mmCIF file of C-alpha atoms and ligand atoms in Angstrom:
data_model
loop_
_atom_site.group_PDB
_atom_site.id
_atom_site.type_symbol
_atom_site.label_atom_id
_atom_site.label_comp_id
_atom_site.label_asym_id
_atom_site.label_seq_id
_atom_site.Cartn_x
_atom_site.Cartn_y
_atom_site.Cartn_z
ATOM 1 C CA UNK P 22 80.190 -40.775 77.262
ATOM 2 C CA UNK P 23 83.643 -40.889 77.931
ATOM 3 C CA UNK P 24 86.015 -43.915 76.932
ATOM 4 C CA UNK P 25 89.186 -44.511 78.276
ATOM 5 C CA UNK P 26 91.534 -47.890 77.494
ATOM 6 C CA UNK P 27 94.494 -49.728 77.613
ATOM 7 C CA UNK P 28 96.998 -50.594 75.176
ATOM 8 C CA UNK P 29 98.435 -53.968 74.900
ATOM 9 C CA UNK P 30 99.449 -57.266 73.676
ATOM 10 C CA UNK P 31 97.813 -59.303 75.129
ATOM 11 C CA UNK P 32 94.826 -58.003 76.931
ATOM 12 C CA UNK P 33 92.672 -60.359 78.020
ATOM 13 C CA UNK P 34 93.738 -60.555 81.409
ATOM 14 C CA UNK P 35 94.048 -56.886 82.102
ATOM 15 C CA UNK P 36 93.094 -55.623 85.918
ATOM 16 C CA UNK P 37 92.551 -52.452 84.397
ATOM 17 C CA UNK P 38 88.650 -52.374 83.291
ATOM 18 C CA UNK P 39 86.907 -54.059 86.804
ATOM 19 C CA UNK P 40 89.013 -51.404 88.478
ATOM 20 C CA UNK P 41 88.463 -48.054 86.634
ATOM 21 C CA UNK P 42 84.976 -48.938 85.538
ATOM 22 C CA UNK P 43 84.185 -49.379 89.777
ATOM 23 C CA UNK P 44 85.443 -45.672 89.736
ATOM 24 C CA UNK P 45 83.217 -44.343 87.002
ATOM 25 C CA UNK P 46 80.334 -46.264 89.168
ATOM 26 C CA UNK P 47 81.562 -44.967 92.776
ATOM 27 C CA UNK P 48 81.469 -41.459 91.096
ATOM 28 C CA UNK P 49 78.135 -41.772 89.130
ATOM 29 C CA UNK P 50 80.361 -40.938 85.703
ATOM 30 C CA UNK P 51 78.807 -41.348 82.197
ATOM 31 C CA UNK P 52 82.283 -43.507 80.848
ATOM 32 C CA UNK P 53 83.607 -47.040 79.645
ATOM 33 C CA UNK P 54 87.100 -48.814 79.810
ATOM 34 C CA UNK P 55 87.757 -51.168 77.066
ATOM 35 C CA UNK P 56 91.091 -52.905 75.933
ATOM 36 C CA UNK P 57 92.430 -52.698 72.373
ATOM 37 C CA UNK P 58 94.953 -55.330 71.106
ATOM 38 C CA UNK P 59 97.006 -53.672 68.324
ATOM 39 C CA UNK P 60 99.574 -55.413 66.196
ATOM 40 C CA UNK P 61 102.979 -55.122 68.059
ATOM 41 C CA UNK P 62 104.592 -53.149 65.834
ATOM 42 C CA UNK P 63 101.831 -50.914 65.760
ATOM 43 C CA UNK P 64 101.501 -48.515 69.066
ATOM 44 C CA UNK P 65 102.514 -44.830 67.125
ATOM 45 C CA UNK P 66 99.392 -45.728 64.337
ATOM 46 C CA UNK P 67 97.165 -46.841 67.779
ATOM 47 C CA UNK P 68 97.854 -44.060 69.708
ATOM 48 C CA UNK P 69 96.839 -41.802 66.892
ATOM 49 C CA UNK P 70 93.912 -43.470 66.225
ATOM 50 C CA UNK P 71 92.641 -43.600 69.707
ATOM 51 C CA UNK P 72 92.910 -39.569 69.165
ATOM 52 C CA UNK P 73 91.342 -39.167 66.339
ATOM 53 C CA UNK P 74 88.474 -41.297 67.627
ATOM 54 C CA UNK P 75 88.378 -39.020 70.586
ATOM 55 C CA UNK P 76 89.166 -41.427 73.321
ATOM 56 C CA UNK P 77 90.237 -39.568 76.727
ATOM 57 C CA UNK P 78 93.060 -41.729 78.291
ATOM 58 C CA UNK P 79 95.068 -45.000 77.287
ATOM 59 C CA UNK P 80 96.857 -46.627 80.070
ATOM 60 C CA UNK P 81 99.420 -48.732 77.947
ATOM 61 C CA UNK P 82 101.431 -51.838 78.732
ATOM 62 C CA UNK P 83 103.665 -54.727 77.663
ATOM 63 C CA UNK P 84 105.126 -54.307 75.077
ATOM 64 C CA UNK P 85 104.077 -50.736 74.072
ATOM 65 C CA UNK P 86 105.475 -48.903 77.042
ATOM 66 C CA UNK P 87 108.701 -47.439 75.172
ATOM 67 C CA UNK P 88 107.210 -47.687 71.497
ATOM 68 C CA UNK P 89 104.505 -45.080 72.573
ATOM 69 C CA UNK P 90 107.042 -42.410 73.877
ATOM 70 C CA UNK P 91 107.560 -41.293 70.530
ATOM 71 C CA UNK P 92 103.909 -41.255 69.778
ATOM 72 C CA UNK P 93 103.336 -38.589 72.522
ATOM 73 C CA UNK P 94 104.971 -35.543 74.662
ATOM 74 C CA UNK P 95 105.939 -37.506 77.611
ATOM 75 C CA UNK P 96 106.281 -35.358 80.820
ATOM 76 C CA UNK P 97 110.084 -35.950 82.652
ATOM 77 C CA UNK P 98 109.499 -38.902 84.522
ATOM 78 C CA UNK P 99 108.581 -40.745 81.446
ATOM 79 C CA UNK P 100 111.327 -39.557 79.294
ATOM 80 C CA UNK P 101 113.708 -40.286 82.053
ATOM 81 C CA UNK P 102 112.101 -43.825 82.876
ATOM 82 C CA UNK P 103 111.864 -44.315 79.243
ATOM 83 C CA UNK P 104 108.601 -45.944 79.263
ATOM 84 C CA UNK P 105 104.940 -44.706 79.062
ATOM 85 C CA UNK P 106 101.944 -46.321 80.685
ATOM 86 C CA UNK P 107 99.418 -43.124 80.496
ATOM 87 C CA UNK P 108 98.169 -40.853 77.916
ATOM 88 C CA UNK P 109 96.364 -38.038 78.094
ATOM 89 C CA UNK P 110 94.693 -36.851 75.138
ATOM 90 C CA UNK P 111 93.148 -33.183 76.854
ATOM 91 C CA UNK P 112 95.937 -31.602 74.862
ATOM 92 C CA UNK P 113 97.487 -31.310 70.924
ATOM 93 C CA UNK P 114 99.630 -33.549 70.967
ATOM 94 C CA UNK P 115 98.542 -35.514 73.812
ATOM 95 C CA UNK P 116 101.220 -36.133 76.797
ATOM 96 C CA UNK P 117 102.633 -39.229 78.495
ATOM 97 C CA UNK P 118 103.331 -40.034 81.704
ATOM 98 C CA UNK P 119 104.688 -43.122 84.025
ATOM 99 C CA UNK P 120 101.853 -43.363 86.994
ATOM 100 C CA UNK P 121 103.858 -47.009 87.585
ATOM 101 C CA UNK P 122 106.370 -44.509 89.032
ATOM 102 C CA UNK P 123 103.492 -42.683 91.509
ATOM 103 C CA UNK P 124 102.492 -46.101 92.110
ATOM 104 C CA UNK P 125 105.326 -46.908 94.236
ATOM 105 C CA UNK P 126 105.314 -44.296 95.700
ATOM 106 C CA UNK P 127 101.836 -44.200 96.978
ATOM 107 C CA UNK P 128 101.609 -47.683 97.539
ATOM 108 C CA UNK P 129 104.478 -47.093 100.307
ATOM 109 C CA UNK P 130 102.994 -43.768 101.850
ATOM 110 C CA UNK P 131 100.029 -45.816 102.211
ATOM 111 C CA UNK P 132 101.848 -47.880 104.140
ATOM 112 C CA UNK P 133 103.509 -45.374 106.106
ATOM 113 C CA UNK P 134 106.720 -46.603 104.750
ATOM 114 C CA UNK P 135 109.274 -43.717 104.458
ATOM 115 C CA UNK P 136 111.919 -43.685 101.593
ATOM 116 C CA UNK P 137 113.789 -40.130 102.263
ATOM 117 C CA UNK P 138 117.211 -41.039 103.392
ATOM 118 C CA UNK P 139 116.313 -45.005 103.229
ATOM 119 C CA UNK P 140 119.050 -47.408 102.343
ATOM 120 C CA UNK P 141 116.938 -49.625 99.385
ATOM 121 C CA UNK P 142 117.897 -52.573 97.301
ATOM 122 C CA UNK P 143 115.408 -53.088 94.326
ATOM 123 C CA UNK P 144 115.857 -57.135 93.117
ATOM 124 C CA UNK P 145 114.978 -56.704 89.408
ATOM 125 C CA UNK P 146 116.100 -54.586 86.544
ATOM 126 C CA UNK P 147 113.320 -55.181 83.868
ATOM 127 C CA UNK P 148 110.012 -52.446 83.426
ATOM 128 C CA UNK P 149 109.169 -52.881 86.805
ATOM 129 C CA UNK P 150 112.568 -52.339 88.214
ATOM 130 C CA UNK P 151 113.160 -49.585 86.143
ATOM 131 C CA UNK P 152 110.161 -47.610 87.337
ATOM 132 C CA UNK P 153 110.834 -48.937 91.370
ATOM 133 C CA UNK P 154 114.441 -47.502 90.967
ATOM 134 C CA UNK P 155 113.066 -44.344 89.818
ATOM 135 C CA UNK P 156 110.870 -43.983 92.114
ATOM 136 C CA UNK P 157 113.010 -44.792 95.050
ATOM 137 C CA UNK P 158 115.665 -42.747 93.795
ATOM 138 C CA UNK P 159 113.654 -39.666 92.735
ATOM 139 C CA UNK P 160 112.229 -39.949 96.504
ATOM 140 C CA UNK P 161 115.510 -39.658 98.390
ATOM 141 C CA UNK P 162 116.712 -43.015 98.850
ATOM 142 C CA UNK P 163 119.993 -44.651 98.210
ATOM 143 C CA UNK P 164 119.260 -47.498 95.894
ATOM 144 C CA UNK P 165 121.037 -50.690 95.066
ATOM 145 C CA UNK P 166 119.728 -52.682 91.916
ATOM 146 C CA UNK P 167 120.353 -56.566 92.526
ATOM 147 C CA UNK P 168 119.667 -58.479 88.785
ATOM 148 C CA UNK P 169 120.392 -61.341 88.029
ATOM 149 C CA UNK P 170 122.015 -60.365 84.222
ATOM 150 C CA UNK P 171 124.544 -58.259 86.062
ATOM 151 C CA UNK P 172 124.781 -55.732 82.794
ATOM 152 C CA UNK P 173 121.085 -55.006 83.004
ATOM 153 C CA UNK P 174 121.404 -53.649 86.499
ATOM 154 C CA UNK P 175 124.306 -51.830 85.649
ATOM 155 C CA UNK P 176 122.753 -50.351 82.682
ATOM 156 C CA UNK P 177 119.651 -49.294 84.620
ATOM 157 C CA UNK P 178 122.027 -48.053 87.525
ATOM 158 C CA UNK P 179 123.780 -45.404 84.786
ATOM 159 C CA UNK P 180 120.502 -43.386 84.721
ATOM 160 C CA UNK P 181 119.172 -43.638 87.963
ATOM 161 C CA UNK P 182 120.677 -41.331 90.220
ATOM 162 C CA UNK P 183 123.182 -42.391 92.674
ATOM 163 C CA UNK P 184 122.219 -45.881 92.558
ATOM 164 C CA UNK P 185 124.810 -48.991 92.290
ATOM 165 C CA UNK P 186 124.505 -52.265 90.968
ATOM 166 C CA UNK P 187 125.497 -56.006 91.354
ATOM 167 C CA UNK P 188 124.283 -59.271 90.398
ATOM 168 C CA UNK P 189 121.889 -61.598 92.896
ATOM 169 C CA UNK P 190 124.935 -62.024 95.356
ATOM 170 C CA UNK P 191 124.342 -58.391 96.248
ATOM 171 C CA UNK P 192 121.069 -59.430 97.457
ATOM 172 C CA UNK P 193 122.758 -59.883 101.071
ATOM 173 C CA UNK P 194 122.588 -55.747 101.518
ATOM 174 C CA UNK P 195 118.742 -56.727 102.196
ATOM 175 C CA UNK P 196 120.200 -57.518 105.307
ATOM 176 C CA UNK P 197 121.500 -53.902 106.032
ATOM 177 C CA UNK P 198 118.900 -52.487 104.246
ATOM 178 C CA UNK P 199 115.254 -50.387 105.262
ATOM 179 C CA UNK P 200 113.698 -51.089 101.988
ATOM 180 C CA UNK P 201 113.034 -54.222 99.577
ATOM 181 C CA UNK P 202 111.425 -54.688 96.313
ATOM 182 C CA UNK P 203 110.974 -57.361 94.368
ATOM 183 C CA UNK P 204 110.678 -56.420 91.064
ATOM 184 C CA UNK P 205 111.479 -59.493 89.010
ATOM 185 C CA UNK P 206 108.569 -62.424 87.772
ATOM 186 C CA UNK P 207 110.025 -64.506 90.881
ATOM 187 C CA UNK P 208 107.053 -65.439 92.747
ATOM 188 C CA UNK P 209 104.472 -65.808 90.674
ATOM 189 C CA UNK P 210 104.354 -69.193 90.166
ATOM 190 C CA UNK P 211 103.420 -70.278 93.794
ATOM 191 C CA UNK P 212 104.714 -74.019 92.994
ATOM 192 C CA UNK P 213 108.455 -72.892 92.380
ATOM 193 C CA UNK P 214 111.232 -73.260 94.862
ATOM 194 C CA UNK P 215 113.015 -69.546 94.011
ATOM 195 C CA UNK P 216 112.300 -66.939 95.991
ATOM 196 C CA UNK P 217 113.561 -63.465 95.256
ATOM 197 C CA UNK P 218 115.517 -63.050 98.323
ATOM 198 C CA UNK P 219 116.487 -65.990 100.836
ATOM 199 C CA UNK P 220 114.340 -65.655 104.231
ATOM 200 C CA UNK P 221 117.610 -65.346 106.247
ATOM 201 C CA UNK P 222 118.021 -61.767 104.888
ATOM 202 C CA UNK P 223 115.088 -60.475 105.969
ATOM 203 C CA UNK P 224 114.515 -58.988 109.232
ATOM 204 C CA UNK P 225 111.664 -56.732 111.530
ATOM 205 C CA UNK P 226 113.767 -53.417 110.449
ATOM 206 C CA UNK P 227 112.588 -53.509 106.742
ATOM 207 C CA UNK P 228 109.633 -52.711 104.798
ATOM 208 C CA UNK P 229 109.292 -55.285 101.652
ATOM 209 C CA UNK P 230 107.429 -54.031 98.187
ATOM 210 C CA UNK P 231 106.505 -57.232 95.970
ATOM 211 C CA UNK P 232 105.818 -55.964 92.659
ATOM 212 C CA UNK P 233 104.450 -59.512 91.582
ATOM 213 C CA UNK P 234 100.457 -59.598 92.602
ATOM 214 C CA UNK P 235 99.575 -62.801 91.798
ATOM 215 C CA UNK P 236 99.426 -64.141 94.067
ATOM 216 C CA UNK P 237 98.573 -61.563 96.285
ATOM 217 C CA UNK P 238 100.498 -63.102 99.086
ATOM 218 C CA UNK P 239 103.840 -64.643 97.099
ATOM 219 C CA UNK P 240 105.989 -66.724 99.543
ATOM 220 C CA UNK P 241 108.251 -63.825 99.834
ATOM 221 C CA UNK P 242 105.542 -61.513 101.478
ATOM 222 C CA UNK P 243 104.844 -64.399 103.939
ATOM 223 C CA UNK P 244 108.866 -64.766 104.889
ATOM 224 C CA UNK P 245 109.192 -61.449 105.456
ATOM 225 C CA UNK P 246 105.654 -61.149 107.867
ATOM 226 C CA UNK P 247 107.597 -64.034 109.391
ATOM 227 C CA UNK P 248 110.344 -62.242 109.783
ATOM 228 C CA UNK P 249 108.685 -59.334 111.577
ATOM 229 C CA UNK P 250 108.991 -56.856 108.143
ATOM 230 C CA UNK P 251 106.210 -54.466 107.120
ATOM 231 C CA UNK P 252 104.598 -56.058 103.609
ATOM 232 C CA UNK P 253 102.912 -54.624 100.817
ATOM 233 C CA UNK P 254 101.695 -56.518 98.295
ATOM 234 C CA UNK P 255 101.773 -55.757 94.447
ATOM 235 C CA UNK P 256 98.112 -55.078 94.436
ATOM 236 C CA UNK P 257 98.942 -51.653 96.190
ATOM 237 C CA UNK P 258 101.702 -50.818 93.393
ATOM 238 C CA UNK P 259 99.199 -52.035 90.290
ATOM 239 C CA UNK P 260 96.014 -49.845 92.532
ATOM 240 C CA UNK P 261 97.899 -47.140 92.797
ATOM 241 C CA UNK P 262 99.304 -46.896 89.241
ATOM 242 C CA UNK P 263 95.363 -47.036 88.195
ATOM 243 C CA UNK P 264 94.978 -44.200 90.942
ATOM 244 C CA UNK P 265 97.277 -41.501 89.643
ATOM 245 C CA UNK P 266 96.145 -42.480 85.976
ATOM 246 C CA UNK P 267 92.640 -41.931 86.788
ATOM 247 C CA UNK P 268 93.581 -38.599 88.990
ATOM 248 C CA UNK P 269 95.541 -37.297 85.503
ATOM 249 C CA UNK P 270 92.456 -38.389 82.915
ATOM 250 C CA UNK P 271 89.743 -36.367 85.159
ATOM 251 C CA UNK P 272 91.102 -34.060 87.481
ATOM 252 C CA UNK P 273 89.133 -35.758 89.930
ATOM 253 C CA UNK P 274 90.136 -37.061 93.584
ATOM 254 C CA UNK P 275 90.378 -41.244 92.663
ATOM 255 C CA UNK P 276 87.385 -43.480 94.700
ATOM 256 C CA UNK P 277 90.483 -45.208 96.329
ATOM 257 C CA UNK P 278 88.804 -47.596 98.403
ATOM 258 C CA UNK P 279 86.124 -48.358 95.134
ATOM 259 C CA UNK P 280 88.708 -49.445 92.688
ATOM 260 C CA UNK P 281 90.761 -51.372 95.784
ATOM 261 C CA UNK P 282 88.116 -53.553 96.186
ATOM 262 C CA UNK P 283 87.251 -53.789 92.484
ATOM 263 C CA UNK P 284 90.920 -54.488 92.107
ATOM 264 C CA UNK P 285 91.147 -57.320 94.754
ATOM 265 C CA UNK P 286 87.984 -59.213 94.149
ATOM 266 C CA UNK P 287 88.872 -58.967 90.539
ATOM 267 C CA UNK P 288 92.803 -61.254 91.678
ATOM 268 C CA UNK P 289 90.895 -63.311 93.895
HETATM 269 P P1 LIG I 317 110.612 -58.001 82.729
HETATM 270 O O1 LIG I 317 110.840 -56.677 82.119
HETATM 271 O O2 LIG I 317 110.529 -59.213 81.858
HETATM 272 O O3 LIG I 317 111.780 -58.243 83.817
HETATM 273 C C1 LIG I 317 111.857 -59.451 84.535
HETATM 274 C C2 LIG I 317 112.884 -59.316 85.652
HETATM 275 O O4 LIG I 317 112.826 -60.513 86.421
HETATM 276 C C3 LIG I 317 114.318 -59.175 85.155
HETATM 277 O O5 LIG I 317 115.045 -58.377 86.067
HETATM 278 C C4 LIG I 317 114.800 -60.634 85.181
HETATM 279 O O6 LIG I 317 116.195 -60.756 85.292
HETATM 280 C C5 LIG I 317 114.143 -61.103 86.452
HETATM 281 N N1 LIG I 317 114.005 -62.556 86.516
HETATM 282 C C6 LIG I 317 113.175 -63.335 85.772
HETATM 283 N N2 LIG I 317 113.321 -64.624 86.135
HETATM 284 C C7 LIG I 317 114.253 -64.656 87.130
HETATM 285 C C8 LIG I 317 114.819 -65.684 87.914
HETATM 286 N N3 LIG I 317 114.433 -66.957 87.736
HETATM 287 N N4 LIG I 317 115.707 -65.354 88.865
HETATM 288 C C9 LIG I 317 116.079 -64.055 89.043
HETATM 289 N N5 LIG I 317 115.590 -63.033 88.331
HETATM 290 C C10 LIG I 317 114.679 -63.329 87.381
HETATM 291 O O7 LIG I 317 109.278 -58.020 83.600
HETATM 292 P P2 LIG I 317 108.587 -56.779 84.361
HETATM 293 O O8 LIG I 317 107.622 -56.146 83.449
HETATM 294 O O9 LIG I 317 109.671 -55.953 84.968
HETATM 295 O O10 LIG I 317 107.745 -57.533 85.496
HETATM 296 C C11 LIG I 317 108.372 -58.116 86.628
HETATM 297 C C12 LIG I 317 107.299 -58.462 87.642
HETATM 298 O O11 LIG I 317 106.688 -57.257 88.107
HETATM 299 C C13 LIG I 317 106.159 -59.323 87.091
HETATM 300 O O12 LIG I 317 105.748 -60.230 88.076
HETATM 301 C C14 LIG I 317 105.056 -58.314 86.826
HETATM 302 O O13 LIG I 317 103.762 -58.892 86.908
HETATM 303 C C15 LIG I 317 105.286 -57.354 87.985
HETATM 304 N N6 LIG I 317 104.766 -56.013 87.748
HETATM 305 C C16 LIG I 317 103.942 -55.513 88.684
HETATM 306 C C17 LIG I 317 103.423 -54.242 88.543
HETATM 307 C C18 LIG I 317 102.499 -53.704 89.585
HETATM 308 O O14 LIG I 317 101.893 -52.652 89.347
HETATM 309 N N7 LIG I 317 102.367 -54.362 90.727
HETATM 310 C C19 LIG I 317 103.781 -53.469 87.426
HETATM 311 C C20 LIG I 317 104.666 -54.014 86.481
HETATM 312 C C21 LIG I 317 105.138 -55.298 86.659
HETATM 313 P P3 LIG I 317 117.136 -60.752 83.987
HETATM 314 O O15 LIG I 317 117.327 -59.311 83.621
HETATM 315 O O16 LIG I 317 118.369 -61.423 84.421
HETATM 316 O O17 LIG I 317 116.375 -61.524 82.919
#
């Protein structure tokens, strides 16, 4: 049997088993996803533990993503992100990637949302942003990071290519914009009166990305439908991270459409 996991503190709540354990069932494989909760000081000792015990693939989260870079050979995307969120352990020493990085990516192509030559202004300059202006940026478009602590944005803005930065008054170049994301915790309590960006930015020329998936639909999604926008909800970015991490671990096409619907009835 095969055993893959996830690294993090806390756990409990992890997506991550329901979803990859549908795609060991869609695809008949002998394997188990279970979470381990290490001390938080503790992710170089986990990681090699978790090798020495043979386990094939860690996804890893909050708040091991940077600690476990320099626990592993992390491919580019990861060193230049700075931040981990899959090992591999097929090789001596194992490598690390950033599949939260392919999950933007895919979650838009799924969506037949281009982002070659696309003006985009990513709201958020935390984990998530950091991977969504990667992603963006690696992928041809011109990004603008919007953050609320101005210095963070500009901070994140000095390693992603070509992007600029401003604090949440820049938000109004949504209205110029082709491409949204909201990659800050606004939204997820469905009770609060913020919302990422105001409604009167958004318009039927943009595509909008909400990183936050739960809720699925946050108010922001249903302003922007409103507004005539494409949507895609942060189910698609957290699916398609899982995807590409699965894809890595086993060489194997992902059971998309399995692990979607593992994924959603899993939020709901
Ligand atoms: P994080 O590192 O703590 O960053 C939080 C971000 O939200 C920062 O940019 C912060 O701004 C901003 N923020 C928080 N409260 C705000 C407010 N009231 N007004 C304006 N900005 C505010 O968190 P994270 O890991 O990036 O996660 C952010 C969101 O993305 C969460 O909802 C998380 O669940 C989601 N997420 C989704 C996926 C996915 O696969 N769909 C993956 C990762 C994360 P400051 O810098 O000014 O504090």
């Amino acid at each position: 049997m095969q055993v893959f996991g996830l690294l993090g503190n806390p756990v409990e709540h992890s997506l991550s088993p329901p979803m990859h354990e549908a795609a060991y069932d869609a695809l008949g494989m002998d394997a188990r996803y279970v979470t381990f909760e290490p001390a938080r000081d503790a992710a170089g000792a986990a990681v090699a533990a978790a090798d020495t015990l043979g386990i094939a693939g860690l996804n890893v989260t909050i708040p091991f993503k940077r600690d476990v870079l320099d626990a592993v050979e992390p491919d580019d995307v990861a060193r230049r992100v700075g931040a981990v969120n899959t090992v591999d352990f097929s090789t001596s020493p194992p490598r690390g990637y950033n599949t939260d990085v392919a999950g933007v990516e895919r979650a838009l192509a799924h969506h037949d949302v281009g982002i070659d030559g696309r003006d985009a202004v990513v709201v958020g300059a935390g984990g998530a942003g950091r991977a969504v202006a990667f992603a963006l940026a690696d992928a041809g478009a011109r990004v603008h990071i919007a953050n609320r602590t101005v210095d963070r944005a500009e901070s994140l803005a000095a390693d992603v290519p070509g992007a600029t930065a401003g604090g949440l008054d820049t938000r109004d170049r949504v209205a110029d914009a082709d491409l949204l994301v909201n990659a800050t915790s606004v939204g997820m309590d469905p009770d609060a009166e913020e919302t990422p960006v105001p409604a009167a930015h958004l318009h039927e020329d943009l595509a909008v990305l909400d990183a936050v998936y739960a809720p699925i639909e946050t108010r922001l999604l249903r302003e922007a439908a409103a507004a005539g926008a494409t949507t895609v909800d942060g189910a698609w970015m957290l699916l398609f991270q899982g995807v590409a991490a699965f894809e890595r671990w086993t060489g194997r096409d992902a059971p998309v459409d399995a692990m979607n619907q593992a994924l959603r009835a899993a939020l709901e």
